[in-house]
Each structure stands twice: as C-alpha cells, then as structure tokens.
JSON list of C-alpha atoms in Angstrom, two decimals:
[
{"chain": "I", "resi": 1, "resn": "MET", "atom": "CA", "xyz": [-21.32, 3.13, 20.55]},
{"chain": "I", "resi": 2, "resn": "ALA", "atom": "CA", "xyz": [-18.01, 2.10, 22.05]},
{"chain": "I", "resi": 3, "resn": "ASP", "atom": "CA", "xyz": [-14.91, 4.19, 22.40]},
{"chain": "I", "resi": 4, "resn": "PRO", "atom": "CA", "xyz": [-12.77, 4.03, 19.20]},
{"chain": "I", "resi": 5, "resn": "ALA", "atom": "CA", "xyz": [-9.69, 3.33, 21.32]},
{"chain": "I", "resi": 6, "resn": "ARG", "atom": "CA", "xyz": [-11.48, 0.38, 22.89]},
{"chain": "I", "resi": 7, "resn": "ALA", "atom": "CA", "xyz": [-12.42, -0.91, 19.44]},
{"chain": "I", "resi": 8, "resn": "GLN", "atom": "CA", "xyz": [-8.76, -0.69, 18.37]},
{"chain": "I", "resi": 9, "resn": "ARG", "atom": "CA", "xyz": [-7.58, -2.52, 21.48]},
{"chain": "I", "resi": 10, "resn": "LEU", "atom": "CA", "xyz": [-10.18, -5.22, 20.93]},
{"chain": "I", "resi": 11, "resn": "ALA", "atom": "CA", "xyz": [-9.18, -5.53, 17.26]},
{"chain": "I", "resi": 12, "resn": "LYS", "atom": "CA", "xyz": [-5.55, -5.97, 18.24]},
{"chain": "I", "resi": 13, "resn": "ARG", "atom": "CA", "xyz": [-6.46, -8.58, 20.84]},
{"chain": "I", "resi": 14, "resn": "ILE", "atom": "CA", "xyz": [-8.68, -10.46, 18.38]},
{"chain": "I", "resi": 15, "resn": "SER", "atom": "CA", "xyz": [-5.88, -10.41, 15.81]},
{"chain": "I", "resi": 16, "resn": "SER", "atom": "CA", "xyz": [-3.39, -11.96, 18.23]},
{"chain": "I", "resi": 17, "resn": "ILE", "atom": "CA", "xyz": [-5.88, -14.58, 19.47]},
{"chain": "I", "resi": 18, "resn": "VAL", "atom": "CA", "xyz": [-6.82, -15.67, 15.95]},
{"chain": "I", "resi": 19, "resn": "ALA", "atom": "CA", "xyz": [-3.20, -15.70, 14.73]},
{"chain": "I", "resi": 20, "resn": "SER", "atom": "CA", "xyz": [-2.15, -17.79, 17.72]},
{"chain": "I", "resi": 21, "resn": "ALA", "atom": "CA", "xyz": [-5.07, -20.20, 17.25]},
{"chain": "I", "resi": 22, "resn": "ILE", "atom": "CA", "xyz": [-4.28, -20.64, 13.54]},
{"chain": "I", "resi": 23, "resn": "ALA", "atom": "CA", "xyz": [-0.62, -21.29, 14.32]},
{"chain": "I", "resi": 24, "resn": "HIS", "atom": "CA", "xyz": [-1.08, -23.67, 17.28]},
{"chain": "I", "resi": 25, "resn": "ASP", "atom": "CA", "xyz": [-4.64, -24.95, 17.75]},
{"chain": "I", "resi": 26, "resn": "ILE", "atom": "CA", "xyz": [-6.22, -25.35, 14.32]},
{"chain": "I", "resi": 27, "resn": "LYS", "atom": "CA", "xyz": [-4.82, -28.43, 12.60]},
{"chain": "I", "resi": 28, "resn": "ASP", "atom": "CA", "xyz": [-6.14, -27.69, 9.10]},
{"chain": "I", "resi": 29, "resn": "PRO", "atom": "CA", "xyz": [-3.25, -27.97, 6.59]},
{"chain": "I", "resi": 30, "resn": "ARG", "atom": "CA", "xyz": [-4.90, -25.34, 4.38]},
{"chain": "I", "resi": 31, "resn": "LEU", "atom": "CA", "xyz": [-4.14, -22.76, 7.08]},
{"chain": "I", "resi": 32, "resn": "ALA", "atom": "CA", "xyz": [-0.45, -23.63, 7.42]},
{"chain": "I", "resi": 33, "resn": "HIS", "atom": "CA", "xyz": [0.69, -20.58, 5.42]},
{"chain": "I", "resi": 34, "resn": "VAL", "atom": "CA", "xyz": [-1.99, -18.08, 6.48]},
{"chain": "I", "resi": 35, "resn": "THR", "atom": "CA", "xyz": [-0.91, -14.93, 8.30]},
{"chain": "I", "resi": 36, "resn": "ILE", "atom": "CA", "xyz": [-3.27, -12.46, 9.98]},
{"chain": "I", "resi": 37, "resn": "THR", "atom": "CA", "xyz": [-2.13, -8.97, 8.99]},
{"chain": "I", "resi": 38, "resn": "ASP", "atom": "CA", "xyz": [-4.78, -6.66, 10.46]},
{"chain": "I", "resi": 39, "resn": "ALA", "atom": "CA", "xyz": [-8.10, -6.61, 12.26]},
{"chain": "I", "resi": 40, "resn": "ARG", "atom": "CA", "xyz": [-10.85, -4.01, 12.46]},
{"chain": "I", "resi": 41, "resn": "VAL", "atom": "CA", "xyz": [-13.83, -3.95, 14.77]},
{"chain": "I", "resi": 42, "resn": "THR", "atom": "CA", "xyz": [-17.00, -1.96, 14.16]},
{"chain": "I", "resi": 43, "resn": "GLY", "atom": "CA", "xyz": [-17.91, 0.82, 16.56]},
{"chain": "I", "resi": 44, "resn": "ASP", "atom": "CA", "xyz": [-20.56, -1.29, 18.30]},
{"chain": "I", "resi": 45, "resn": "LEU", "atom": "CA", "xyz": [-18.01, -4.13, 18.81]},
{"chain": "I", "resi": 46, "resn": "HIS", "atom": "CA", "xyz": [-20.33, -6.67, 17.14]},
{"chain": "I", "resi": 47, "resn": "ASP", "atom": "CA", "xyz": [-18.40, -7.37, 13.93]},
{"chain": "I", "resi": 48, "resn": "ALA", "atom": "CA", "xyz": [-14.69, -7.98, 13.37]},
{"chain": "I", "resi": 49, "resn": "THR", "atom": "CA", "xyz": [-13.00, -8.04, 9.98]},
{"chain": "I", "resi": 50, "resn": "LEU", "atom": "CA", "xyz": [-9.68, -9.88, 9.87]},
{"chain": "I", "resi": 51, "resn": "PHE", "atom": "CA", "xyz": [-7.30, -9.36, 6.97]},
{"chain": "I", "resi": 52, "resn": "TYR", "atom": "CA", "xyz": [-4.99, -12.23, 6.00]},
{"chain": "I", "resi": 53, "resn": "THR", "atom": "CA", "xyz": [-2.30, -13.12, 3.50]},
{"chain": "I", "resi": 54, "resn": "VAL", "atom": "CA", "xyz": [-1.31, -16.51, 2.17]},
{"chain": "I", "resi": 55, "resn": "MET", "atom": "CA", "xyz": [2.25, -17.54, 1.39]},
{"chain": "I", "resi": 56, "resn": "GLY", "atom": "CA", "xyz": [3.22, -20.33, -0.98]},
{"chain": "I", "resi": 57, "resn": "GLU", "atom": "CA", "xyz": [4.99, -23.48, 0.19]},
{"chain": "I", "resi": 58, "resn": "THR", "atom": "CA", "xyz": [8.17, -22.19, -1.48]},
{"chain": "I", "resi": 59, "resn": "LEU", "atom": "CA", "xyz": [9.12, -18.88, -3.02]},
{"chain": "I", "resi": 60, "resn": "ASP", "atom": "CA", "xyz": [8.34, -20.22, -6.48]},
{"chain": "I", "resi": 61, "resn": "THR", "atom": "CA", "xyz": [4.98, -21.75, -5.55]},
{"chain": "I", "resi": 62, "resn": "GLU", "atom": "CA", "xyz": [1.81, -19.73, -6.06]},
{"chain": "I", "resi": 63, "resn": "PRO", "atom": "CA", "xyz": [-0.30, -19.54, -2.86]},
{"chain": "I", "resi": 64, "resn": "ASP", "atom": "CA", "xyz": [-3.62, -21.38, -2.79]},
{"chain": "I", "resi": 65, "resn": "TYR", "atom": "CA", "xyz": [-6.03, -18.57, -1.91]},
{"chain": "I", "resi": 66, "resn": "GLU", "atom": "CA", "xyz": [-9.20, -20.62, -2.41]},
{"chain": "I", "resi": 67, "resn": "ALA", "atom": "CA", "xyz": [-8.08, -23.40, -0.06]},
{"chain": "I", "resi": 68, "resn": "ALA", "atom": "CA", "xyz": [-7.07, -20.85, 2.58]},
{"chain": "I", "resi": 69, "resn": "ALA", "atom": "CA", "xyz": [-10.43, -19.09, 2.33]},
{"chain": "I", "resi": 70, "resn": "ALA", "atom": "CA", "xyz": [-12.24, -22.44, 2.63]},
{"chain": "I", "resi": 71, "resn": "GLY", "atom": "CA", "xyz": [-10.12, -23.39, 5.66]},
{"chain": "I", "resi": 72, "resn": "LEU", "atom": "CA", "xyz": [-10.85, -20.07, 7.36]},
{"chain": "I", "resi": 73, "resn": "ALA", "atom": "CA", "xyz": [-14.56, -20.40, 6.62]},
{"chain": "I", "resi": 74, "resn": "LYS", "atom": "CA", "xyz": [-14.60, -23.85, 8.18]},
{"chain": "I", "resi": 75, "resn": "ALA", "atom": "CA", "xyz": [-12.63, -22.73, 11.26]},
{"chain": "I", "resi": 76, "resn": "THR", "atom": "CA", "xyz": [-14.64, -19.53, 11.86]},
{"chain": "I", "resi": 77, "resn": "GLY", "atom": "CA", "xyz": [-16.81, -21.06, 14.59]},
{"chain": "I", "resi": 78, "resn": "VAL", "atom": "CA", "xyz": [-13.86, -22.44, 16.55]},
{"chain": "I", "resi": 79, "resn": "LEU", "atom": "CA", "xyz": [-11.95, -19.18, 16.14]},
{"chain": "I", "resi": 80, "resn": "ARG", "atom": "CA", "xyz": [-14.96, -17.17, 17.34]},
{"chain": "I", "resi": 81, "resn": "SER", "atom": "CA", "xyz": [-15.20, -19.38, 20.42]},
{"chain": "I", "resi": 82, "resn": "LYS", "atom": "CA", "xyz": [-11.52, -18.77, 21.16]},
{"chain": "I", "resi": 83, "resn": "VAL", "atom": "CA", "xyz": [-12.00, -15.02, 20.67]},
{"chain": "I", "resi": 84, "resn": "GLY", "atom": "CA", "xyz": [-14.95, -15.07, 23.10]},
{"chain": "I", "resi": 85, "resn": "ALA", "atom": "CA", "xyz": [-12.95, -16.94, 25.72]},
{"chain": "I", "resi": 86, "resn": "GLY", "atom": "CA", "xyz": [-9.86, -14.76, 25.22]},
{"chain": "I", "resi": 87, "resn": "THR", "atom": "CA", "xyz": [-11.46, -11.34, 25.26]},
{"chain": "I", "resi": 88, "resn": "GLY", "atom": "CA", "xyz": [-14.12, -11.62, 27.95]},
{"chain": "I", "resi": 89, "resn": "VAL", "atom": "CA", "xyz": [-16.51, -9.19, 26.24]},
{"chain": "I", "resi": 90, "resn": "ARG", "atom": "CA", "xyz": [-20.26, -9.58, 26.69]},
{"chain": "I", "resi": 91, "resn": "PHE", "atom": "CA", "xyz": [-20.92, -10.13, 22.99]},
{"chain": "I", "resi": 92, "resn": "THR", "atom": "CA", "xyz": [-18.36, -12.06, 20.94]},
{"chain": "I", "resi": 93, "resn": "PRO", "atom": "CA", "xyz": [-17.96, -10.32, 17.57]},
{"chain": "I", "resi": 94, "resn": "THR", "atom": "CA", "xyz": [-18.71, -12.16, 14.35]},
{"chain": "I", "resi": 95, "resn": "LEU", "atom": "CA", "xyz": [-15.55, -12.84, 12.37]},
{"chain": "I", "resi": 96, "resn": "THR", "atom": "CA", "xyz": [-15.21, -12.03, 8.68]},
{"chain": "I", "resi": 97, "resn": "PHE", "atom": "CA", "xyz": [-12.02, -12.90, 6.82]},
{"chain": "I", "resi": 98, "resn": "VAL", "atom": "CA", "xyz": [-10.86, -10.74, 3.90]},
{"chain": "I", "resi": 99, "resn": "LEU", "atom": "CA", "xyz": [-7.81, -11.40, 1.74]},
{"chain": "I", "resi": 100, "resn": "ASP", "atom": "CA", "xyz": [-5.33, -8.58, 2.31]},
{"chain": "I", "resi": 101, "resn": "THR", "atom": "CA", "xyz": [-4.28, -7.05, -1.01]},
{"chain": "I", "resi": 102, "resn": "VAL", "atom": "CA", "xyz": [-1.82, -4.54, 0.46]},
{"chain": "I", "resi": 103, "resn": "PRO", "atom": "CA", "xyz": [1.30, -6.72, -0.07]},
{"chain": "I", "resi": 104, "resn": "ASP", "atom": "CA", "xyz": [0.38, -7.31, -3.71]},
{"chain": "I", "resi": 105, "resn": "ALA", "atom": "CA", "xyz": [-0.35, -3.62, -4.22]},
{"chain": "I", "resi": 106, "resn": "ALA", "atom": "CA", "xyz": [2.97, -2.71, -2.58]},
{"chain": "I", "resi": 107, "resn": "ARG", "atom": "CA", "xyz": [4.83, -5.14, -4.84]},
{"chain": "I", "resi": 108, "resn": "HIS", "atom": "CA", "xyz": [3.09, -3.64, -7.88]},
{"chain": "I", "resi": 109, "resn": "MET", "atom": "CA", "xyz": [3.98, -0.11, -6.75]},
{"chain": "I", "resi": 110, "resn": "GLU", "atom": "CA", "xyz": [7.63, -1.13, -6.29]},
{"chain": "I", "resi": 111, "resn": "GLU", "atom": "CA", "xyz": [7.67, -2.50, -9.84]},
{"chain": "I", "resi": 112, "resn": "LEU", "atom": "CA", "xyz": [6.19, 0.77, -11.16]},
{"chain": "I", "resi": 113, "resn": "VAL", "atom": "CA", "xyz": [8.77, 2.83, -9.26]},
{"chain": "I", "resi": 114, "resn": "ALA", "atom": "CA", "xyz": [11.60, 0.65, -10.61]},
{"chain": "I", "resi": 115, "resn": "ARG", "atom": "CA", "xyz": [10.26, 1.11, -14.16]},
{"chain": "I", "resi": 116, "resn": "ALA", "atom": "CA", "xyz": [10.03, 4.89, -13.64]},
{"chain": "I", "resi": 117, "resn": "ARG", "atom": "CA", "xyz": [13.61, 5.02, -12.33]},
{"chain": "I", "resi": 118, "resn": "ALA", "atom": "CA", "xyz": [14.86, 3.10, -15.36]},
{"chain": "I", "resi": 119, "resn": "SER", "atom": "CA", "xyz": [13.00, 5.50, -17.65]},
{"chain": "I", "resi": 120, "resn": "ASP", "atom": "CA", "xyz": [14.45, 8.51, -15.80]},
{"chain": "I", "resi": 121, "resn": "GLU", "atom": "CA", "xyz": [17.98, 7.11, -16.15]},
{"chain": "I", "resi": 122, "resn": "LEU", "atom": "CA", "xyz": [17.44, 6.65, -19.89]},
{"chain": "I", "resi": 123, "resn": "VAL", "atom": "CA", "xyz": [16.21, 10.24, -20.24]},
{"chain": "I", "resi": 124, "resn": "ALA", "atom": "CA", "xyz": [19.17, 11.51, -18.18]},
{"chain": "I", "resi": 125, "resn": "ARG", "atom": "CA", "xyz": [21.65, 9.62, -20.39]},
{"chain": "I", "resi": 126, "resn": "ARG", "atom": "CA", "xyz": [20.05, 11.00, -23.54]},
{"chain": "I", "resi": 127, "resn": "ALA", "atom": "CA", "xyz": [20.06, 14.52, -22.10]},
{"chain": "I", "resi": 128, "resn": "ALA", "atom": "CA", "xyz": [23.76, 14.26, -21.20]},
{"chain": "I", "resi": 129, "resn": "GLU", "atom": "CA", "xyz": [24.60, 13.28, -24.79]},
{"chain": "I", "resi": 130, "resn": "ALA", "atom": "CA", "xyz": [22.32, 15.90, -26.37]},
{"chain": "I", "resi": 131, "resn": "ARG", "atom": "CA", "xyz": [23.53, 19.05, -28.13]},
{"chain": "I", "resi": 132, "resn": "PRO", "atom": "CA", "xyz": [21.53, 22.22, -28.75]},
{"chain": "I", "resi": 133, "resn": "ALA", "atom": "CA", "xyz": [19.92, 22.45, -32.21]},
{"chain": "I", "resi": 134, "resn": "GLY", "atom": "CA", "xyz": [20.90, 26.08, -32.75]},
{"chain": "I", "resi": 135, "resn": "GLU", "atom": "CA", "xyz": [23.29, 28.38, -30.94]},
{"chain": "I", "resi": 136, "resn": "SER", "atom": "CA", "xyz": [24.53, 27.35, -27.52]},
{"chain": "I", "resi": 137, "resn": "ASP", "atom": "CA", "xyz": [22.90, 30.49, -26.01]},
{"chain": "I", "resi": 138, "resn": "PRO", "atom": "CA", "xyz": [19.75, 31.27, -28.01]},
{"chain": "I", "resi": 139, "resn": "TYR", "atom": "CA", "xyz": [18.65, 34.23, -25.85]},
{"chain": "I", "resi": 140, "resn": "ARG", "atom": "CA", "xyz": [19.40, 37.79, -26.80]},
{"chain": "I", "resi": 141, "resn": "ALA", "atom": "CA", "xyz": [21.79, 39.38, -24.32]},
{"chain": "I", "resi": 142, "resn": "PRO", "atom": "CA", "xyz": [21.41, 43.06, -23.31]},
{"chain": "I", "resi": 143, "resn": "GLY", "atom": "CA", "xyz": [23.58, 45.27, -25.46]},
{"chain": "I", "resi": 144, "resn": "HIS", "atom": "CA", "xyz": [23.70, 42.68, -28.22]},
{"chain": "I", "resi": 145, "resn": "GLY", "atom": "CA", "xyz": [22.22, 44.28, -31.32]},
{"chain": "I", "resi": 146, "resn": "ASP", "atom": "CA", "xyz": [20.52, 47.10, -29.35]},
{"chain": "I", "resi": 147, "resn": "PRO", "atom": "CA", "xyz": [22.61, 50.20, -28.61]},
{"chain": "I", "resi": 148, "resn": "ASP", "atom": "CA", "xyz": [20.84, 51.17, -25.36]},
{"chain": "I", "resi": 149, "resn": "GLY", "atom": "CA", "xyz": [20.58, 47.60, -24.03]},
{"chain": "I", "resi": 150, "resn": "GLY", "atom": "CA", "xyz": [16.77, 47.64, -23.72]},
{"chain": "I", "resi": 151, "resn": "ASP", "atom": "CA", "xyz": [14.22, 45.38, -25.34]},
{"chain": "I", "resi": 152, "resn": "PRO", "atom": "CA", "xyz": [13.01, 46.98, -28.59]},
{"chain": "I", "resi": 153, "resn": "ASP", "atom": "CA", "xyz": [9.56, 45.38, -28.26]},
{"chain": "I", "resi": 154, "resn": "ARG", "atom": "CA", "xyz": [8.82, 46.70, -24.74]},
{"chain": "I", "resi": 155, "resn": "GLY", "atom": "CA", "xyz": [10.49, 50.08, -24.78]},
{"chain": "I", "resi": 156, "resn": "ASP", "atom": "CA", "xyz": [13.70, 50.99, -22.98]},
{"chain": "I", "resi": 157, "resn": "GLU", "atom": "CA", "xyz": [14.63, 50.17, -19.40]},
{"chain": "I", "resi": 158, "resn": "ASP", "atom": "CA", "xyz": [13.20, 53.44, -18.00]},
{"chain": "I", "resi": 159, "resn": "GLY", "atom": "CA", "xyz": [9.69, 52.44, -19.01]},
{"chain": "I", "resi": 160, "resn": "ASP", "atom": "CA", "xyz": [9.34, 55.05, -21.80]},
{"chain": "I", "resi": 161, "resn": "GLN", "atom": "CA", "xyz": [7.83, 53.80, -25.01]},
{"chain": "I", "resi": 162, "resn": "ALA", "atom": "CA", "xyz": [10.05, 54.11, -28.05]}
]
C-alpha cells in the first residue's frame, strides 16, 4: 500500500496530464468542452478515477453528456499512454471517467437557499405587520392582582406554601 500523500500527488499529476492532453493533443470535437475537475487514485496506485464536467457550446445550450462520455471512452487508451509517459511510475493506473455532479448539486443548493431567503423575507414582512391578538403584554406582572407579588399557584416568593 502506497503512502496516501503519494497517491494524492499522483492524482494531481494525472489530472493535469489528462486535462492538458484533452485540451491540446486529443482532436476529438466531442471533448472540446470537457473539463477535468478532480482525480483520485486508489491506495495501491493501480486505478485512477477522473471526474469531469461538460459545458455547453453557449450558455443557453445544454451540454452533450453522452457524446463527451463516448469521446472519453474512445480516448482512454491514448490518455493512459500519456499518463504512463508523464508520471514515470512502474504501473500505469487504469483510468475511469465519472461525470462530476458537484456543480449541479451546488447550483441546486443555491436555488434552495435563494428560495429559503425569499420565504424568510415574506415571514419577516408579515411579522412586522402583525398585531397581537389579545393584550400587548399578556403576562401577569408581579404585584398585578396579587397583593404580595408572588405567584398564587406556586406559593409566595419565600418558598412557603400558601
């Protein structure tokens, strides 16, 4: 079993090699909008998982996830060769590509937080306009209706039962 720090360094190196190869060496148009976001290497350094995202051609265009996955699957052998040449490790790790769902989850969380803020503002506005249903101070004040100022249900303030 390798050192976890070594596995992290190797994952970072693999990530940069693969990202550079996708950007400059691989001429597949399906990979034009693919970005490598993270890489993880197993403890024995034999398997690497690379996380990627896909952007659309424009902001309004939906990304083509299936085409990107097919392009990565086709380029896996070439990318593994580049990783082997660039890292110099005895055993070149196998590469597995996984679509990174963190950006979508973050976007969803931001939408939920925005909805919660809007709901909180609505509640705050309604609370500011609200009036009490009964008296403005519904609690019994000491000395109000009780000559010694104590609570008639609990006894007086000295602790003696009435």
